[in-house]
Coordinates of C-alpha atoms and ligand atoms in Angstrom, one line a residue:
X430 CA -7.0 128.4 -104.4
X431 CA -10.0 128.3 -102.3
X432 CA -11.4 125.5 -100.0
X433 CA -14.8 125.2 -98.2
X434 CA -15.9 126.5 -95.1
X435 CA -16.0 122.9 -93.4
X436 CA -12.2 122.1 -94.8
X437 CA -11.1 125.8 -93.1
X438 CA -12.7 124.9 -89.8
X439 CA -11.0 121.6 -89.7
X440 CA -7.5 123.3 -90.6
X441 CA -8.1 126.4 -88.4
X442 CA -9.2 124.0 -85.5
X443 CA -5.9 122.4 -85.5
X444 CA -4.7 125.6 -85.4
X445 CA -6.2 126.2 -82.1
X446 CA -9.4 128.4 -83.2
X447 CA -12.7 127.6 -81.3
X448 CA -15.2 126.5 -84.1
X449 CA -18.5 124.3 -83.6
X450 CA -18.3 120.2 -83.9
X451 CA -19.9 119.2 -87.8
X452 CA -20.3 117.2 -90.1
X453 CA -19.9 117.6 -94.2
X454 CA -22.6 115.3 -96.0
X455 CA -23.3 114.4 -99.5
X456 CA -27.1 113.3 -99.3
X457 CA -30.0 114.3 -97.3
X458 CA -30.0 110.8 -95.8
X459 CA -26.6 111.9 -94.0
X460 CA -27.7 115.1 -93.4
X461 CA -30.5 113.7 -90.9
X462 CA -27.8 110.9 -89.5
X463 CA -25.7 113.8 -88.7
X464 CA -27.8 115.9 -86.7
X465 CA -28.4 112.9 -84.7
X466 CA -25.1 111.8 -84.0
X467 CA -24.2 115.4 -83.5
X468 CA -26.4 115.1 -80.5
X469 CA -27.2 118.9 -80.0
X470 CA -31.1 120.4 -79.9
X471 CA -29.9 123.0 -82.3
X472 CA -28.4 122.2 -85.8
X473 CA -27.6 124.0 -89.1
X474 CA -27.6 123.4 -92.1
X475 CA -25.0 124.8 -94.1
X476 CA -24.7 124.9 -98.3
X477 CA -21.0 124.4 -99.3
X478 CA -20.0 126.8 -101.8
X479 CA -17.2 128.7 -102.7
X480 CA -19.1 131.9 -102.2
X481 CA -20.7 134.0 -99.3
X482 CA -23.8 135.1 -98.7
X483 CA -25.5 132.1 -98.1
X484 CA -27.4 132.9 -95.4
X485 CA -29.5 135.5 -96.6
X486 CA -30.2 133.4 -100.5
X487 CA -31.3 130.8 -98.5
X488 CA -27.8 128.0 -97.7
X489 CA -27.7 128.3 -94.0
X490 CA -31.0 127.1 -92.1
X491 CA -31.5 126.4 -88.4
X492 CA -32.9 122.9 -87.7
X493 CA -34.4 121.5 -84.8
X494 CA -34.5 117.5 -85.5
X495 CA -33.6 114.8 -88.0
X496 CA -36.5 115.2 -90.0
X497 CA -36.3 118.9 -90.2
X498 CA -31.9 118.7 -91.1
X499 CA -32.8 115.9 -94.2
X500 CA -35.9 118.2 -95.6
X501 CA -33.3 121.3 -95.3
X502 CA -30.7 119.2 -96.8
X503 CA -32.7 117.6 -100.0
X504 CA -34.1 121.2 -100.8
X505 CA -30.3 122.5 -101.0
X506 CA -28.3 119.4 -102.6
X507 CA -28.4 119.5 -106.2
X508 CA -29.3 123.0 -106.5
X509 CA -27.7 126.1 -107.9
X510 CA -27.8 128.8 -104.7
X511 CA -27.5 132.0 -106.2
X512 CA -25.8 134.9 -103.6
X513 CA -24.9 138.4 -104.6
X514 CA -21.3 136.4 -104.7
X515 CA -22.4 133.8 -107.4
X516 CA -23.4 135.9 -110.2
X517 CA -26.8 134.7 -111.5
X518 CA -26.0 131.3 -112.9
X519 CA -24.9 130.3 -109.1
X520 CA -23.6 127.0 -107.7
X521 CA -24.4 124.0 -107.8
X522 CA -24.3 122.5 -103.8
X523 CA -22.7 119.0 -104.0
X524 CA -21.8 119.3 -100.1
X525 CA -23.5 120.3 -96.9
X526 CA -22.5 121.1 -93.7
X527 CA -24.5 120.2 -90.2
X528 CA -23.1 122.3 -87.2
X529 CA -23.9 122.3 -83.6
X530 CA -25.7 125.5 -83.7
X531 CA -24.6 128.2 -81.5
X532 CA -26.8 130.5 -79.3
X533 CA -25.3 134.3 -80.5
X534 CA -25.5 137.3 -78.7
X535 CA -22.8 139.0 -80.7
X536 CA -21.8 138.9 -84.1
X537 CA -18.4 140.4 -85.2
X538 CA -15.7 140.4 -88.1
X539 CA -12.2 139.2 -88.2
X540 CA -10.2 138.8 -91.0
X541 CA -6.0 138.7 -92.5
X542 CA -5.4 139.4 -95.4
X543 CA -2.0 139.6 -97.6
X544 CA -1.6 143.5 -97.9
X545 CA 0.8 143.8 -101.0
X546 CA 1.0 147.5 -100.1
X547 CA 1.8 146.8 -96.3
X548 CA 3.9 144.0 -97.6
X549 CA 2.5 142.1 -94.8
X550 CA -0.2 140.6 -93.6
X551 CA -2.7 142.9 -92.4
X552 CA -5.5 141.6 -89.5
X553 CA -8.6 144.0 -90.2
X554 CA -11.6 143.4 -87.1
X555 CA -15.0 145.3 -86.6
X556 CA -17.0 145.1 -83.7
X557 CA -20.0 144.6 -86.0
X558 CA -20.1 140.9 -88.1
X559 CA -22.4 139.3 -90.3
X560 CA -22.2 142.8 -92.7
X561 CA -20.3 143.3 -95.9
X562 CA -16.7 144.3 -95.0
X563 CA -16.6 146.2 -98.1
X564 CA -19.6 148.6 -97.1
X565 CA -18.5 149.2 -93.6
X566 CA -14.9 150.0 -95.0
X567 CA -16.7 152.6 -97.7
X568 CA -19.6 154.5 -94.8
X569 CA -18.1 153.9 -92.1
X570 CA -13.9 153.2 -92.5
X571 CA -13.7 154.2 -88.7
X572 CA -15.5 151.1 -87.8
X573 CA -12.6 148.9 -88.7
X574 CA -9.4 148.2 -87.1
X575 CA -6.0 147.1 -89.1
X576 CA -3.1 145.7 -87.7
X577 CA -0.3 144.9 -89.5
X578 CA 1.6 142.0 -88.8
X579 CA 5.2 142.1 -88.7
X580 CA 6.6 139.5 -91.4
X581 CA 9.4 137.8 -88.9
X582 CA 8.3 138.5 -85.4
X583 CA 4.5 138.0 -85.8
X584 CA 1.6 139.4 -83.9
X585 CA 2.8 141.2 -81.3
X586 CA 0.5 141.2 -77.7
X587 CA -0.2 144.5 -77.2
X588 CA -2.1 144.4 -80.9
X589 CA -4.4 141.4 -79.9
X590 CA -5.1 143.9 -76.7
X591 CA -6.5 146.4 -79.3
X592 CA -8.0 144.3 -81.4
X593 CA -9.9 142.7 -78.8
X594 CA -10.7 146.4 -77.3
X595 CA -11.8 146.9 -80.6
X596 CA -13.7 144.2 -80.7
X597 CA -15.8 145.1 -77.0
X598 CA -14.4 142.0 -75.6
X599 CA -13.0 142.4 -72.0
X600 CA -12.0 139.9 -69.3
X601 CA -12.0 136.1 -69.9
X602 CA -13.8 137.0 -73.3
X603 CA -10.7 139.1 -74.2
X604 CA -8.1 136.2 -73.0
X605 CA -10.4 134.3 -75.5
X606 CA -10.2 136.5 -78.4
X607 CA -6.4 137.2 -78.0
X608 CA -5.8 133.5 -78.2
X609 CA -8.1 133.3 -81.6
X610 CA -7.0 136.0 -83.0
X611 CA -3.1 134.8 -82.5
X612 CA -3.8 130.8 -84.0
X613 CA -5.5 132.8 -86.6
X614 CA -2.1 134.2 -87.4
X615 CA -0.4 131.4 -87.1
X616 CA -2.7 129.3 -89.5
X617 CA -2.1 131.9 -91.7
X618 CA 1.4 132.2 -92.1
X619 CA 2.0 128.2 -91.7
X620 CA -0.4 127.6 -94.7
X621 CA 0.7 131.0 -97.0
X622 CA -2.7 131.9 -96.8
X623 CA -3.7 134.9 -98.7
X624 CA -6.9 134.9 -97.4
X625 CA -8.4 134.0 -94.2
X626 CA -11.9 135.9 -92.7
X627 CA -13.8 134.7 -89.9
X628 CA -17.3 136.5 -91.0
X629 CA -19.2 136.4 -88.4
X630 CA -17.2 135.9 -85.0
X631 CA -19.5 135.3 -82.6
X632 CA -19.5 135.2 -78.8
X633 CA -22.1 132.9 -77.4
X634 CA -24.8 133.6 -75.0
X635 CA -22.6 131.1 -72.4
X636 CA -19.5 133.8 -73.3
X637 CA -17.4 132.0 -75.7
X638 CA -15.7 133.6 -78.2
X639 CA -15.2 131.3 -81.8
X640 CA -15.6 131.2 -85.2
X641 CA -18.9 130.7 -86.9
X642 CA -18.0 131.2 -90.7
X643 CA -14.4 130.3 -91.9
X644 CA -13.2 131.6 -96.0
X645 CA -9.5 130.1 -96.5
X646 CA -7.6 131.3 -99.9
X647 CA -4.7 130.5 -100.1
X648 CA -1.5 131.6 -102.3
X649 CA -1.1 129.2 -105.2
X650 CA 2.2 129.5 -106.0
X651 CA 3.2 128.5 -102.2
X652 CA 1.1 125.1 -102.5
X653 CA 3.5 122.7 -103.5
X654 CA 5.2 122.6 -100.4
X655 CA 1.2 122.0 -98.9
X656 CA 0.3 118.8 -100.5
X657 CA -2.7 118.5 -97.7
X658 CA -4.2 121.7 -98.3
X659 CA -3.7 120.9 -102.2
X660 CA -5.7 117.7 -101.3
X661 CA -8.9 120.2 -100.7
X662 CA -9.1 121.4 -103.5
X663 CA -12.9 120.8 -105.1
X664 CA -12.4 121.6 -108.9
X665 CA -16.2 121.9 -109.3
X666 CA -15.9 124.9 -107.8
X667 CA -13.4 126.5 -110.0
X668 CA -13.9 127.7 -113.9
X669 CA -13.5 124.8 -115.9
X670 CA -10.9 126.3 -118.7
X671 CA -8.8 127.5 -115.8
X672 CA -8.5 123.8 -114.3
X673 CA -7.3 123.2 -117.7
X674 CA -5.3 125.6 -118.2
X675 CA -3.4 124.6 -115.2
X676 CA -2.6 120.9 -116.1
X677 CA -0.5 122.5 -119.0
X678 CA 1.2 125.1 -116.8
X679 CA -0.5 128.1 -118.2
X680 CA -1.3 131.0 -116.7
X681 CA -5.4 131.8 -117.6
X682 CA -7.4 133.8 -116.2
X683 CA -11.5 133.9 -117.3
X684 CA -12.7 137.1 -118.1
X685 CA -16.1 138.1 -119.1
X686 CA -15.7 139.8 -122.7
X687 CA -15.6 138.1 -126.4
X688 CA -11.8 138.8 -127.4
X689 CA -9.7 136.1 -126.4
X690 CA -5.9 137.0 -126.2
X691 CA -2.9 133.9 -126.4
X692 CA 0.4 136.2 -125.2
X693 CA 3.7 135.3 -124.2
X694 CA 4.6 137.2 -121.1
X695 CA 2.3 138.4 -118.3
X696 CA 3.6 142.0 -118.7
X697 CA 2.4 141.7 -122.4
X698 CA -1.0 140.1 -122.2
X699 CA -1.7 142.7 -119.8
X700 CA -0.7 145.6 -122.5
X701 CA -2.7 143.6 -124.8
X702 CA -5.9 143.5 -122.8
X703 CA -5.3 147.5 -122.4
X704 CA -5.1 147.6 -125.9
X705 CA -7.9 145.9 -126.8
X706 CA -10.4 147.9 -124.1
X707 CA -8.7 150.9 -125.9
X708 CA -9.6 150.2 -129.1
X709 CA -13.4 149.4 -128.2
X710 CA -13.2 145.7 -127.5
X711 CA -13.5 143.7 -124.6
X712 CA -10.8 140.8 -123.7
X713 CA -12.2 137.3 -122.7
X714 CA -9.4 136.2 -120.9
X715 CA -5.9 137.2 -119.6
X716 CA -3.4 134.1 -121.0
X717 CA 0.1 134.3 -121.0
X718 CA 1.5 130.9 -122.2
X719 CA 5.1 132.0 -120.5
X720 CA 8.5 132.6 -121.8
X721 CA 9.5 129.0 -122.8
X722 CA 5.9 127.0 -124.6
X723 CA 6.0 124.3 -126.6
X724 CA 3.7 123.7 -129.6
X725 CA 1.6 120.9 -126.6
X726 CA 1.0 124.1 -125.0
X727 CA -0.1 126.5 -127.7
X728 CA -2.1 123.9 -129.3
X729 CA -4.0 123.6 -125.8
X730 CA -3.9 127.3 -125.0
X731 CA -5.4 127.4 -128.5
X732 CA -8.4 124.8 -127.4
X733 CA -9.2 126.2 -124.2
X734 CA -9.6 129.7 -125.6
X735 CA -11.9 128.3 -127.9
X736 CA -14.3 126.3 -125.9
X737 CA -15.5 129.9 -124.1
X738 CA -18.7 129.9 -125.8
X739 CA -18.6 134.1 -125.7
X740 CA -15.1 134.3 -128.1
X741 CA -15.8 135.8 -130.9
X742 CA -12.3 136.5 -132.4
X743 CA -9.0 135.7 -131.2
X744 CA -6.0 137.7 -131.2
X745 CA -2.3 136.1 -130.8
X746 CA 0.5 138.4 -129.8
X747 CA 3.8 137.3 -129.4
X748 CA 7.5 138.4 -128.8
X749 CA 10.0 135.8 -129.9
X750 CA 12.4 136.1 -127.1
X751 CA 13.1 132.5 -125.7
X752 CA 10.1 132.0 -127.1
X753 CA 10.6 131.2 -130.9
X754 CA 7.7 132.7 -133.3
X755 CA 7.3 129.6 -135.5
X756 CA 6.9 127.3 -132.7
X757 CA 3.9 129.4 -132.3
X758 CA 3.0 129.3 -135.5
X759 CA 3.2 125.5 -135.5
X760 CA 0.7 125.5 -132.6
X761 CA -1.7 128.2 -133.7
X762 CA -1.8 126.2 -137.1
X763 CA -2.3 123.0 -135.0
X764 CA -4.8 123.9 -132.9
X765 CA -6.9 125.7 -135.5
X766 CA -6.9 122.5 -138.0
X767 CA -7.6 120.7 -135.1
X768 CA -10.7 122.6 -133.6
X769 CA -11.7 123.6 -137.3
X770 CA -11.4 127.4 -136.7
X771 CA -14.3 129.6 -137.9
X772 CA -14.1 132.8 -136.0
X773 CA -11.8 135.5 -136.9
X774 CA -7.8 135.1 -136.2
X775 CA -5.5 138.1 -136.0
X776 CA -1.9 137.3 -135.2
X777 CA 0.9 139.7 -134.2
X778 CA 4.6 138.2 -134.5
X779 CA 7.7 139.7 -133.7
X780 CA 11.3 138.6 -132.7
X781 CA 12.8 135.3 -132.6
X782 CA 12.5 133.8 -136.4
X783 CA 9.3 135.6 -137.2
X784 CA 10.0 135.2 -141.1
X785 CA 9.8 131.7 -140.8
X786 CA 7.0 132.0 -138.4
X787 CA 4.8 134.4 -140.6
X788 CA 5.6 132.0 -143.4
X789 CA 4.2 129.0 -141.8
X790 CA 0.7 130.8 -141.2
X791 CA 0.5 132.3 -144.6
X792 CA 1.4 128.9 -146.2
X793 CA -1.3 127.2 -143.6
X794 CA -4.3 128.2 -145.7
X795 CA -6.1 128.8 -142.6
X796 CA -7.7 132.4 -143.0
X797 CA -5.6 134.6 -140.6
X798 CA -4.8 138.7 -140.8
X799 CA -1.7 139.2 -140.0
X800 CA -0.7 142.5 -138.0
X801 CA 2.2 144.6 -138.1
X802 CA 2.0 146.2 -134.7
X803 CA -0.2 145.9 -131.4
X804 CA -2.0 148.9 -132.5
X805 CA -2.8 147.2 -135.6
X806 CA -3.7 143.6 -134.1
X807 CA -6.1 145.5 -131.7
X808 CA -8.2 147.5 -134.3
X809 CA -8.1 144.2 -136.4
X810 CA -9.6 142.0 -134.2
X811 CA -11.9 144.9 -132.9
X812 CA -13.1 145.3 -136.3
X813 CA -12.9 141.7 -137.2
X814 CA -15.4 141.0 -134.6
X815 CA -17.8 143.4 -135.1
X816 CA -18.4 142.6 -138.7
Ligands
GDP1577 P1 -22.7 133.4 -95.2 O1 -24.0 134.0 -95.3 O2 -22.4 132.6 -96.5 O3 -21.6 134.3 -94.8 O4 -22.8 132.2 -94.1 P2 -22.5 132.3 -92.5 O5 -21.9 131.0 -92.1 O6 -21.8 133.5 -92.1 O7 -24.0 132.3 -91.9 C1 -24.9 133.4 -92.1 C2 -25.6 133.7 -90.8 O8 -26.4 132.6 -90.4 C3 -24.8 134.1 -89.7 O9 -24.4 135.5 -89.8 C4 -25.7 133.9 -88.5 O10 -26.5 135.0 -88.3 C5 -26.5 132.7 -89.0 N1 -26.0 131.5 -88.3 C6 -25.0 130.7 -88.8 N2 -24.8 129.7 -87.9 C7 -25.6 129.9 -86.8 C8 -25.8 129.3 -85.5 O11 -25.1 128.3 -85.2 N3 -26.7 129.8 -84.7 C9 -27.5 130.9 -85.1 N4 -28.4 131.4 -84.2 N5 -27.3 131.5 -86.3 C10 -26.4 131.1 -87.1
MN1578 MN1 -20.3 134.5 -93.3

């Protein structure tokens, strides 16, 4: 899960990390109010998005009154920005963010992310900010400093010393970035963050080191036990079908091609999307409905493939194992009655009573190709599409 930048300032300030004061609005009118009351000659105004790049498409704008904040504001609300993060359809902004602006003379980049290959967390820092991480780390991989950070006894001080030489910060600036660069790590782990990048980290023309931009992510099987991050969560940001997806406890992931795949078993759906690219196509989702679904779930899993506009054929493989095959029959047969199927259905059954299963769809009278193998399913639906 992701939250917005003003929602990870306000958890990494309690934290301990320097960040400006703000103030997230909803209308222009509070936009102006909030410059005011912020009190400060230099404000910004700052689109909230779950996507970077805002600054250069136009979302983050330096404001020097009331007037100037609400004009800012009412140009932005409403609006989809599009960043080289969006994709071309963008976002719509529904917040904004007004910030005591900050005088910069330096921009930098701090980051920790989960590293599954360190199995830690790893703290990555460049002396230049503001850039995309990704470039720096392809031209220029000298540039960037990793740390990794030991699971049980944490940060350890002689690494903040190296990040922060790292970083050019020396004296009171380096006591400054030690201490940021520690709550950082400590916000981190106390919140099973998988993500947390401080892009750019600044030091102020008066010397102070802090955070200017804040991108939390954070692990989503580890938020049950953070009901108040949970609270953050904006689900206008996300994709629609995976916010379904989730109220039935399945486990969807959007993908951008036309064939969309209902699996039991995330081992399997991933063999099935290999499949599929192999055999020409393109899958339009990753699903697996998990070891134990009920016909509820199928029957929904069923529905939320269908309302992405770009399937053009779906293809259901299954392996009975706890799973039963006619219970997925019963939903398949459910959901298609239900949503008046029209586009082209190739189901693969095996295991767990898949005669009885295989004769509920063939007694359905819904128009369905049965397959005899993965192999087979894939070049069905492949072919089923395409004619
Ligand atoms: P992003 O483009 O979505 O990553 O948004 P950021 O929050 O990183 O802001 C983009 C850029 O706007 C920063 O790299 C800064 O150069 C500039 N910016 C943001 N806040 C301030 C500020 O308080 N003062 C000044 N002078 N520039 C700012
Ligand atoms: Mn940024």
């Amino acid at each position: 899960m992701n939250i917005h930048e003003y929602q990870a300032k306000q958890l990494l300030a309690k934290f301990g990390v320097p960040v400006s004061k703000g103030i997230a609005c909803k209308t222009a009118d509070e936009a102006g109010k909030a410059y005011t009351d912020l009190g400060v000659p230099l404000g910004v105004v700052k689109a909230q998005i779950h996507a970077g790049g805002r600054g250069k498409a136009g979302g983050v704008k330096l404001v020097r009154s009331a007037d100037e904040a609400h004009k800012v504001a009412a140009n932005l609300l409403g609006k989809a920005l599009v960043t080289h993060q969006t994709g071309p359809e963008g976002r719509v902004v529904k917040t904004i963010y007004v910030e005591a602006g900050s005088d910069i003379e330096r921009e930098m980049y701090l980051a920790i992310v989960m590293d599954r290959g360190a199995q830690a967390p790893v703290i990555i820092a460049a002396k230049e900010g503001g850039v995309d991480i990704e470039e720096l780390a392809e031209h220029r991989p000298e540039a960037i400093a990793r740390h990794r950070v030991h699971p049980v006894k944490g940060v350890q001080a002689f690494q903040l010393r190296a990040l922060c030489k790292h970083l050019g910060l020396h004296g009171e600036q380096a006591k400054a970035g030690g201490k940021l660069i520690a709550a950082l790590v400590q916000a981190f782990m106390a919140l099973d963050c998988s993500l947390a990048e401080i892009n750019p980290l600044i030091v102020t023309t008066q010397g102070e080191v802090k955070a200017l931009d804040a991108k939390m992510s954070f692990d989503d099987n580890a938020l049950f036990r953070h009901k108040d991050v949970l609270e953050l969560r904006d689900v206008n940001e996300e994709d629609p079908k995976e916010v379904e997806a989730k109220k039935f406890d399945l486990n969807y992931i959007a993908l951008t091609g036309n064939i969309a795949c209902l699996v039991n078993g995330a081992g399997l759906a991933m063999a099935t999307m290999d499949v599929i690219q192999l055999k020409g196509g393109m899958p339009a989702n990753f699903l697996d409905v998990g070891g134990g679904a009920n016909k509820t779930q199928v029957t929904n899993a069923f529905k939320i493939l269908l309302s992405d506009a770009n399937v053009k054929g779906i293809l259901v493989n299954i392996f009975g194992g706890i799973m039963k095959c006619d219970t997925i029959a019963e939903g398949v047969i459910a959901a298609a009655k239900e949503v008046k199927l029209t586009i082209p259905l190739v189901v693969r059954l095996e295991g767990t009573n898949v005669d009885l299963g295989r004769k509920l769809l063939q007694e359905s009278g819904l128009n369905i190709q049965a397959a005899s193998s993965l192999d087979d399913a894939a070049e069905k639906i492949v072919k089923a599409i395409k004619a």
